[in-house]
């Protein structure tokens, strides 16, 4: 029966394993505590109990793998520098001290396992501020030691020139290691032949060293690339001219249509104004003509009125006659 301590240890290990796998698959930013609890089959309280935050949990994931790796790297570099002191050390020796411990840990499930190289590649390739800060704090002394060794192995370049070349070469190699196609890449790389780790590393080192030691571009290389830039500018200028011609061709009919429409509207406005003036004039003439006619009709009506005679009443006639007598 498991004790409480072993159970707590198993839970913590499951959380770290789940976090490591998620980090390899999706990177630091996309790894969430909800995903970790789901994959580790634990609740959020267990994560908070062991680590308190995502950052602390990720620190534990990286430290348990990279701290032993850096210790092995520095120990092997010390041995190489003791064996090949000064400028007698070669680039292959420094690359061996950098990657042989990683290959060994990838062979040992107890300290890394098959996914260890992908973890290492993800650490180099991840651009999140958290990972970059972690590398700055934990890798700076290791990087300085290896940079000095590379500078002695490749003395032809200034340190600043060598710095960005080394950064480029290691980032490129890290991108290959972090990719999911690594398992298919190595068999294709070896072309079906049985190769030792030393042989595989020698092939990779040759490509990295070529990127680090390639000569500065000469006048011919610069002229060839400049001609490509000039060609791009010519294509863009031709595209801009074509677009301007197309816009002009489209705007010309539109301008003609607008002018015709404006003329039509002005003509309609003139016709409307003329019709309005004509109606006003006709109304004025009608008013002037109707004035005398109405007066004549009124006068005629007044003159035409005659006294109205009614039939005489015999009683009235008798009264008038009696008054006279």
mmCIF file of C-alpha atoms in Angstrom, residues 23-300:
data_model
loop_
_atom_site.group_PDB
_atom_site.id
_atom_site.type_symbol
_atom_site.label_atom_id
_atom_site.label_comp_id
_atom_site.label_asym_id
_atom_site.label_seq_id
_atom_site.Cartn_x
_atom_site.Cartn_y
_atom_site.Cartn_z
ATOM 1 C CA UNK A 23 4.883 22.563 -23.525
ATOM 2 C CA UNK A 24 6.557 20.473 -26.227
ATOM 3 C CA UNK A 25 3.329 20.308 -28.246
ATOM 4 C CA UNK A 26 1.977 23.863 -28.014
ATOM 5 C CA UNK A 27 4.549 26.032 -26.222
ATOM 6 C CA UNK A 28 4.392 28.001 -23.014
ATOM 7 C CA UNK A 29 1.676 30.541 -23.860
ATOM 8 C CA UNK A 30 -0.835 27.935 -25.073
ATOM 9 C CA UNK A 31 -0.306 25.608 -22.104
ATOM 10 C CA UNK A 32 -3.103 26.129 -19.584
ATOM 11 C CA UNK A 33 -3.700 24.775 -16.102
ATOM 12 C CA UNK A 34 -6.983 23.291 -17.288
ATOM 13 C CA UNK A 35 -5.124 21.253 -19.916
ATOM 14 C CA UNK A 36 -2.548 20.164 -17.344
ATOM 15 C CA UNK A 37 -5.170 18.959 -14.849
ATOM 16 C CA UNK A 38 -7.019 17.108 -17.599
ATOM 17 C CA UNK A 39 -3.929 15.313 -18.891
ATOM 18 C CA UNK A 40 -2.471 14.589 -15.451
ATOM 19 C CA UNK A 41 -5.900 13.450 -14.157
ATOM 20 C CA UNK A 42 -5.695 15.713 -11.104
ATOM 21 C CA UNK A 43 -7.755 18.621 -9.854
ATOM 22 C CA UNK A 44 -6.720 22.260 -9.788
ATOM 23 C CA UNK A 45 -6.259 22.127 -6.021
ATOM 24 C CA UNK A 46 -3.439 19.579 -6.462
ATOM 25 C CA UNK A 47 -1.639 21.875 -8.935
ATOM 26 C CA UNK A 48 -1.983 24.843 -6.587
ATOM 27 C CA UNK A 49 -0.803 22.745 -3.647
ATOM 28 C CA UNK A 50 2.417 21.609 -5.351
ATOM 29 C CA UNK A 51 3.308 24.662 -7.471
ATOM 30 C CA UNK A 52 0.976 27.615 -6.640
ATOM 31 C CA UNK A 53 1.241 29.078 -10.181
ATOM 32 C CA UNK A 54 1.881 28.219 -13.816
ATOM 33 C CA UNK A 55 5.265 29.971 -13.792
ATOM 34 C CA UNK A 56 6.536 28.013 -10.792
ATOM 35 C CA UNK A 57 5.287 24.794 -12.381
ATOM 36 C CA UNK A 58 7.094 25.580 -15.656
ATOM 37 C CA UNK A 59 10.279 26.443 -13.763
ATOM 38 C CA UNK A 60 10.148 22.995 -12.163
ATOM 39 C CA UNK A 61 9.623 21.322 -15.560
ATOM 40 C CA UNK A 62 12.617 23.048 -17.133
ATOM 41 C CA UNK A 63 14.908 22.777 -14.143
ATOM 42 C CA UNK A 64 14.506 19.043 -13.718
ATOM 43 C CA UNK A 65 15.689 18.525 -17.333
ATOM 44 C CA UNK A 66 18.000 21.442 -18.157
ATOM 45 C CA UNK A 67 19.927 21.769 -14.907
ATOM 46 C CA UNK A 68 21.408 18.246 -15.235
ATOM 47 C CA UNK A 69 22.002 18.901 -18.947
ATOM 48 C CA UNK A 70 23.947 22.105 -18.297
ATOM 49 C CA UNK A 71 25.973 20.440 -15.577
ATOM 50 C CA UNK A 72 26.977 17.666 -18.002
ATOM 51 C CA UNK A 73 27.726 20.172 -20.755
ATOM 52 C CA UNK A 74 30.040 22.290 -18.621
ATOM 53 C CA UNK A 75 31.836 19.236 -17.273
ATOM 54 C CA UNK A 76 32.421 17.908 -20.783
ATOM 55 C CA UNK A 77 33.536 21.337 -22.052
ATOM 56 C CA UNK A 78 36.052 21.525 -19.209
ATOM 57 C CA UNK A 79 37.419 18.144 -20.271
ATOM 58 C CA UNK A 80 37.605 19.204 -23.938
ATOM 59 C CA UNK A 81 39.419 22.440 -23.081
ATOM 60 C CA UNK A 82 41.862 20.505 -20.933
ATOM 61 C CA UNK A 83 42.486 18.054 -23.765
ATOM 62 C CA UNK A 84 42.708 20.694 -26.521
ATOM 63 C CA UNK A 85 43.818 23.903 -24.833
ATOM 64 C CA UNK A 86 43.758 27.346 -26.398
ATOM 65 C CA UNK A 87 43.168 27.542 -30.148
ATOM 66 C CA UNK A 88 43.833 23.843 -30.629
ATOM 67 C CA UNK A 89 40.185 23.153 -29.811
ATOM 68 C CA UNK A 90 38.011 22.603 -32.899
ATOM 69 C CA UNK A 91 34.424 23.577 -33.629
ATOM 70 C CA UNK A 92 33.496 19.887 -33.595
ATOM 71 C CA UNK A 93 34.824 19.568 -30.036
ATOM 72 C CA UNK A 94 32.674 22.468 -28.835
ATOM 73 C CA UNK A 95 29.608 21.185 -30.689
ATOM 74 C CA UNK A 96 30.207 17.769 -29.161
ATOM 75 C CA UNK A 97 30.315 19.227 -25.657
ATOM 76 C CA UNK A 98 27.075 21.048 -26.435
ATOM 77 C CA UNK A 99 25.049 18.162 -27.908
ATOM 78 C CA UNK A 100 26.550 14.846 -26.777
ATOM 79 C CA UNK A 101 25.040 15.195 -23.272
ATOM 80 C CA UNK A 102 21.659 15.949 -24.864
ATOM 81 C CA UNK A 103 21.864 12.802 -27.010
ATOM 82 C CA UNK A 104 22.826 10.743 -23.968
ATOM 83 C CA UNK A 105 19.893 12.052 -21.953
ATOM 84 C CA UNK A 106 17.564 11.344 -24.879
ATOM 85 C CA UNK A 107 18.699 7.705 -24.714
ATOM 86 C CA UNK A 108 17.956 7.445 -20.986
ATOM 87 C CA UNK A 109 14.235 7.538 -20.028
ATOM 88 C CA UNK A 110 15.174 8.155 -16.404
ATOM 89 C CA UNK A 111 16.594 11.612 -17.136
ATOM 90 C CA UNK A 112 14.989 12.628 -20.406
ATOM 91 C CA UNK A 113 13.779 9.990 -22.781
ATOM 92 C CA UNK A 114 12.887 10.158 -26.476
ATOM 93 C CA UNK A 115 11.075 13.503 -26.149
ATOM 94 C CA UNK A 116 14.050 15.232 -24.546
ATOM 95 C CA UNK A 117 15.456 16.591 -27.820
ATOM 96 C CA UNK A 118 12.074 18.041 -28.709
ATOM 97 C CA UNK A 119 11.919 19.661 -25.272
ATOM 98 C CA UNK A 120 15.350 21.156 -25.847
ATOM 99 C CA UNK A 121 14.330 22.405 -29.267
ATOM 100 C CA UNK A 122 11.142 23.943 -27.888
ATOM 101 C CA UNK A 123 13.094 25.776 -25.193
ATOM 102 C CA UNK A 124 15.386 27.316 -27.817
ATOM 103 C CA UNK A 125 12.551 28.099 -30.241
ATOM 104 C CA UNK A 126 9.856 29.398 -27.860
ATOM 105 C CA UNK A 127 9.570 33.196 -28.062
ATOM 106 C CA UNK A 128 7.424 33.822 -24.978
ATOM 107 C CA UNK A 129 8.866 36.407 -22.552
ATOM 108 C CA UNK A 130 8.792 33.867 -19.726
ATOM 109 C CA UNK A 131 10.995 31.354 -21.564
ATOM 110 C CA UNK A 132 13.342 34.067 -22.818
ATOM 111 C CA UNK A 133 13.773 35.370 -19.270
ATOM 112 C CA UNK A 134 14.389 31.849 -18.011
ATOM 113 C CA UNK A 135 17.123 31.316 -20.599
ATOM 114 C CA UNK A 136 18.671 34.667 -19.744
ATOM 115 C CA UNK A 137 18.840 33.804 -16.050
ATOM 116 C CA UNK A 138 19.802 30.137 -16.281
ATOM 117 C CA UNK A 139 21.684 29.863 -19.573
ATOM 118 C CA UNK A 140 23.777 33.052 -19.584
ATOM 119 C CA UNK A 141 26.799 31.549 -17.789
ATOM 120 C CA UNK A 142 26.617 28.398 -19.920
ATOM 121 C CA UNK A 143 26.255 30.395 -23.141
ATOM 122 C CA UNK A 144 29.231 32.622 -22.222
ATOM 123 C CA UNK A 145 31.448 29.589 -21.645
ATOM 124 C CA UNK A 146 30.518 27.995 -24.959
ATOM 125 C CA UNK A 147 30.751 31.293 -26.829
ATOM 126 C CA UNK A 148 34.339 31.752 -25.643
ATOM 127 C CA UNK A 149 35.129 28.201 -26.758
ATOM 128 C CA UNK A 150 33.612 28.810 -30.213
ATOM 129 C CA UNK A 151 35.578 32.072 -30.481
ATOM 130 C CA UNK A 152 38.837 30.150 -29.914
ATOM 131 C CA UNK A 153 37.794 27.436 -32.373
ATOM 132 C CA UNK A 154 36.805 29.969 -35.076
ATOM 133 C CA UNK A 155 39.147 32.921 -34.584
ATOM 134 C CA UNK A 156 38.686 34.336 -38.095
ATOM 135 C CA UNK A 157 35.551 36.320 -37.232
ATOM 136 C CA UNK A 158 35.065 39.190 -34.783
ATOM 137 C CA UNK A 159 33.127 38.239 -31.676
ATOM 138 C CA UNK A 160 30.093 40.289 -32.734
ATOM 139 C CA UNK A 161 29.999 38.612 -36.141
ATOM 140 C CA UNK A 162 30.446 35.195 -34.563
ATOM 141 C CA UNK A 163 27.682 35.949 -32.035
ATOM 142 C CA UNK A 164 24.849 36.387 -34.511
ATOM 143 C CA UNK A 165 26.115 33.507 -36.660
ATOM 144 C CA UNK A 166 26.115 31.213 -33.629
ATOM 145 C CA UNK A 167 22.653 32.434 -32.652
ATOM 146 C CA UNK A 168 21.335 31.762 -36.152
ATOM 147 C CA UNK A 169 22.897 28.285 -36.386
ATOM 148 C CA UNK A 170 21.656 27.123 -32.980
ATOM 149 C CA UNK A 171 18.159 28.535 -33.571
ATOM 150 C CA UNK A 172 17.960 26.706 -36.887
ATOM 151 C CA UNK A 173 19.051 23.450 -35.283
ATOM 152 C CA UNK A 174 16.613 24.000 -32.420
ATOM 153 C CA UNK A 175 13.768 24.423 -34.911
ATOM 154 C CA UNK A 176 14.576 21.021 -36.392
ATOM 155 C CA UNK A 177 14.779 19.393 -32.974
ATOM 156 C CA UNK A 178 11.459 20.928 -31.871
ATOM 157 C CA UNK A 179 9.554 19.748 -34.941
ATOM 158 C CA UNK A 180 7.303 16.727 -34.937
ATOM 159 C CA UNK A 181 8.999 15.450 -38.101
ATOM 160 C CA UNK A 182 12.264 14.722 -36.255
ATOM 161 C CA UNK A 183 11.463 11.002 -36.004
ATOM 162 C CA UNK A 184 11.071 10.826 -39.802
ATOM 163 C CA UNK A 185 13.912 13.240 -40.484
ATOM 164 C CA UNK A 186 16.666 11.174 -38.890
ATOM 165 C CA UNK A 187 15.985 7.992 -40.948
ATOM 166 C CA UNK A 188 15.920 10.081 -44.106
ATOM 167 C CA UNK A 189 19.047 11.845 -42.952
ATOM 168 C CA UNK A 190 20.907 8.552 -42.461
ATOM 169 C CA UNK A 191 19.437 7.130 -45.715
ATOM 170 C CA UNK A 192 18.645 3.807 -44.071
ATOM 171 C CA UNK A 193 22.197 3.257 -42.853
ATOM 172 C CA UNK A 194 23.124 2.358 -39.333
ATOM 173 C CA UNK A 195 24.792 5.428 -37.858
ATOM 174 C CA UNK A 196 26.221 6.018 -34.436
ATOM 175 C CA UNK A 197 25.363 9.091 -32.435
ATOM 176 C CA UNK A 198 28.804 10.417 -33.290
ATOM 177 C CA UNK A 199 28.108 10.025 -37.011
ATOM 178 C CA UNK A 200 24.716 11.718 -36.788
ATOM 179 C CA UNK A 201 26.135 14.537 -34.707
ATOM 180 C CA UNK A 202 29.025 14.915 -37.148
ATOM 181 C CA UNK A 203 26.553 15.397 -39.997
ATOM 182 C CA UNK A 204 24.588 18.019 -38.044
ATOM 183 C CA UNK A 205 27.749 19.725 -36.863
ATOM 184 C CA UNK A 206 29.041 19.985 -40.425
ATOM 185 C CA UNK A 207 25.943 21.928 -41.470
ATOM 186 C CA UNK A 208 26.005 24.148 -38.396
ATOM 187 C CA UNK A 209 29.713 24.792 -38.772
ATOM 188 C CA UNK A 210 29.217 25.681 -42.434
ATOM 189 C CA UNK A 211 26.654 28.305 -41.425
ATOM 190 C CA UNK A 212 29.038 29.685 -38.823
ATOM 191 C CA UNK A 213 32.186 29.750 -40.938
ATOM 192 C CA UNK A 214 30.847 30.692 -44.358
ATOM 193 C CA UNK A 215 32.786 33.564 -45.921
ATOM 194 C CA UNK A 216 31.457 37.087 -46.038
ATOM 195 C CA UNK A 217 29.468 37.811 -49.203
ATOM 196 C CA UNK A 218 31.588 39.181 -52.032
ATOM 197 C CA UNK A 219 30.821 41.704 -54.749
ATOM 198 C CA UNK A 220 29.322 39.059 -57.044
ATOM 199 C CA UNK A 221 26.917 37.762 -54.361
ATOM 200 C CA UNK A 222 25.917 41.290 -53.402
ATOM 201 C CA UNK A 223 25.387 42.302 -57.037
ATOM 202 C CA UNK A 224 23.284 39.202 -57.748
ATOM 203 C CA UNK A 225 21.003 39.843 -54.777
ATOM 204 C CA UNK A 226 20.785 43.573 -55.561
ATOM 205 C CA UNK A 227 19.638 42.705 -59.091
ATOM 206 C CA UNK A 228 16.777 40.686 -57.549
ATOM 207 C CA UNK A 229 15.755 43.689 -55.424
ATOM 208 C CA UNK A 230 15.896 45.891 -58.545
ATOM 209 C CA UNK A 231 13.724 43.401 -60.408
ATOM 210 C CA UNK A 232 11.153 43.502 -57.616
ATOM 211 C CA UNK A 233 11.097 47.313 -57.746
ATOM 212 C CA UNK A 234 10.550 47.202 -61.515
ATOM 213 C CA UNK A 235 7.667 44.787 -61.095
ATOM 214 C CA UNK A 236 6.092 46.978 -58.437
ATOM 215 C CA UNK A 237 6.509 50.099 -60.595
ATOM 216 C CA UNK A 238 4.863 48.304 -63.528
ATOM 217 C CA UNK A 239 2.002 47.210 -61.289
ATOM 218 C CA UNK A 240 1.497 50.762 -60.008
ATOM 219 C CA UNK A 241 1.479 52.130 -63.588
ATOM 220 C CA UNK A 242 -1.004 49.487 -64.671
ATOM 221 C CA UNK A 243 -3.272 50.281 -61.733
ATOM 222 C CA UNK A 244 -3.136 54.011 -62.513
ATOM 223 C CA UNK A 245 -4.023 53.380 -66.168
ATOM 224 C CA UNK A 246 -6.900 51.150 -65.114
ATOM 225 C CA UNK A 247 -8.182 53.751 -62.678
ATOM 226 C CA UNK A 248 -7.933 56.468 -65.347
ATOM 227 C CA UNK A 249 -9.766 54.292 -67.873
ATOM 228 C CA UNK A 250 -12.516 53.652 -65.359
ATOM 229 C CA UNK A 251 -12.777 57.294 -64.300
ATOM 230 C CA UNK A 252 -13.081 58.681 -67.905
ATOM 231 C CA UNK A 253 -16.509 57.106 -68.670
ATOM 232 C CA UNK A 254 -17.660 58.032 -65.221
ATOM 233 C CA UNK A 255 -16.662 61.682 -65.825
ATOM 234 C CA UNK A 256 -18.483 61.695 -69.181
ATOM 235 C CA UNK A 257 -21.550 60.156 -67.608
ATOM 236 C CA UNK A 258 -21.455 62.702 -64.809
ATOM 237 C CA UNK A 259 -21.167 65.580 -67.308
ATOM 238 C CA UNK A 260 -24.070 64.235 -69.390
ATOM 239 C CA UNK A 261 -26.152 63.728 -66.284
ATOM 240 C CA UNK A 262 -25.366 67.249 -65.104
ATOM 241 C CA UNK A 263 -26.339 68.701 -68.522
ATOM 242 C CA UNK A 264 -29.587 66.717 -68.469
ATOM 243 C CA UNK A 265 -30.376 67.960 -65.000
ATOM 244 C CA UNK A 266 -29.656 71.563 -66.032
ATOM 245 C CA UNK A 267 -31.885 71.179 -69.108
ATOM 246 C CA UNK A 268 -34.668 69.749 -66.985
ATOM 247 C CA UNK A 269 -34.265 72.605 -64.532
ATOM 248 C CA UNK A 270 -34.472 75.151 -67.402
ATOM 249 C CA UNK A 271 -37.629 73.510 -68.750
ATOM 250 C CA UNK A 272 -39.151 73.493 -65.286
ATOM 251 C CA UNK A 273 -38.310 77.160 -64.745
ATOM 252 C CA UNK A 274 -39.743 78.124 -68.165
ATOM 253 C CA UNK A 275 -42.915 76.197 -67.474
ATOM 254 C CA UNK A 276 -43.261 77.880 -64.105
ATOM 255 C CA UNK A 277 -42.789 81.349 -65.640
ATOM 256 C CA UNK A 278 -45.315 80.550 -68.408
ATOM 257 C CA UNK A 279 -47.890 79.451 -65.896
ATOM 258 C CA UNK A 280 -47.324 82.624 -63.878
ATOM 259 C CA UNK A 281 -47.787 84.825 -66.977
ATOM 260 C CA UNK A 282 -50.969 83.028 -67.989
ATOM 261 C CA UNK A 283 -52.338 83.439 -64.499
ATOM 262 C CA UNK A 284 -51.578 87.178 -64.607
ATOM 263 C CA UNK A 285 -53.289 87.640 -67.990
ATOM 264 C CA UNK A 286 -56.273 85.667 -66.787
ATOM 265 C CA UNK A 287 -56.610 87.884 -63.743
ATOM 266 C CA UNK A 288 -56.386 91.080 -65.884
ATOM 267 C CA UNK A 289 -58.954 89.834 -68.383
ATOM 268 C CA UNK A 290 -61.374 88.626 -65.794
ATOM 269 C CA UNK A 291 -61.488 92.045 -63.993
ATOM 270 C CA UNK A 292 -63.441 94.108 -66.696
ATOM 271 C CA UNK A 293 -65.643 91.167 -67.524
ATOM 272 C CA UNK A 294 -66.728 90.823 -63.953
ATOM 273 C CA UNK A 295 -67.387 94.593 -63.753
ATOM 274 C CA UNK A 296 -69.472 94.558 -66.939
ATOM 275 C CA UNK A 297 -71.473 91.640 -65.761
ATOM 276 C CA UNK A 298 -72.079 93.356 -62.444
ATOM 277 C CA UNK A 299 -73.134 96.660 -64.112
ATOM 278 C CA UNK A 300 -75.362 94.915 -66.537
#
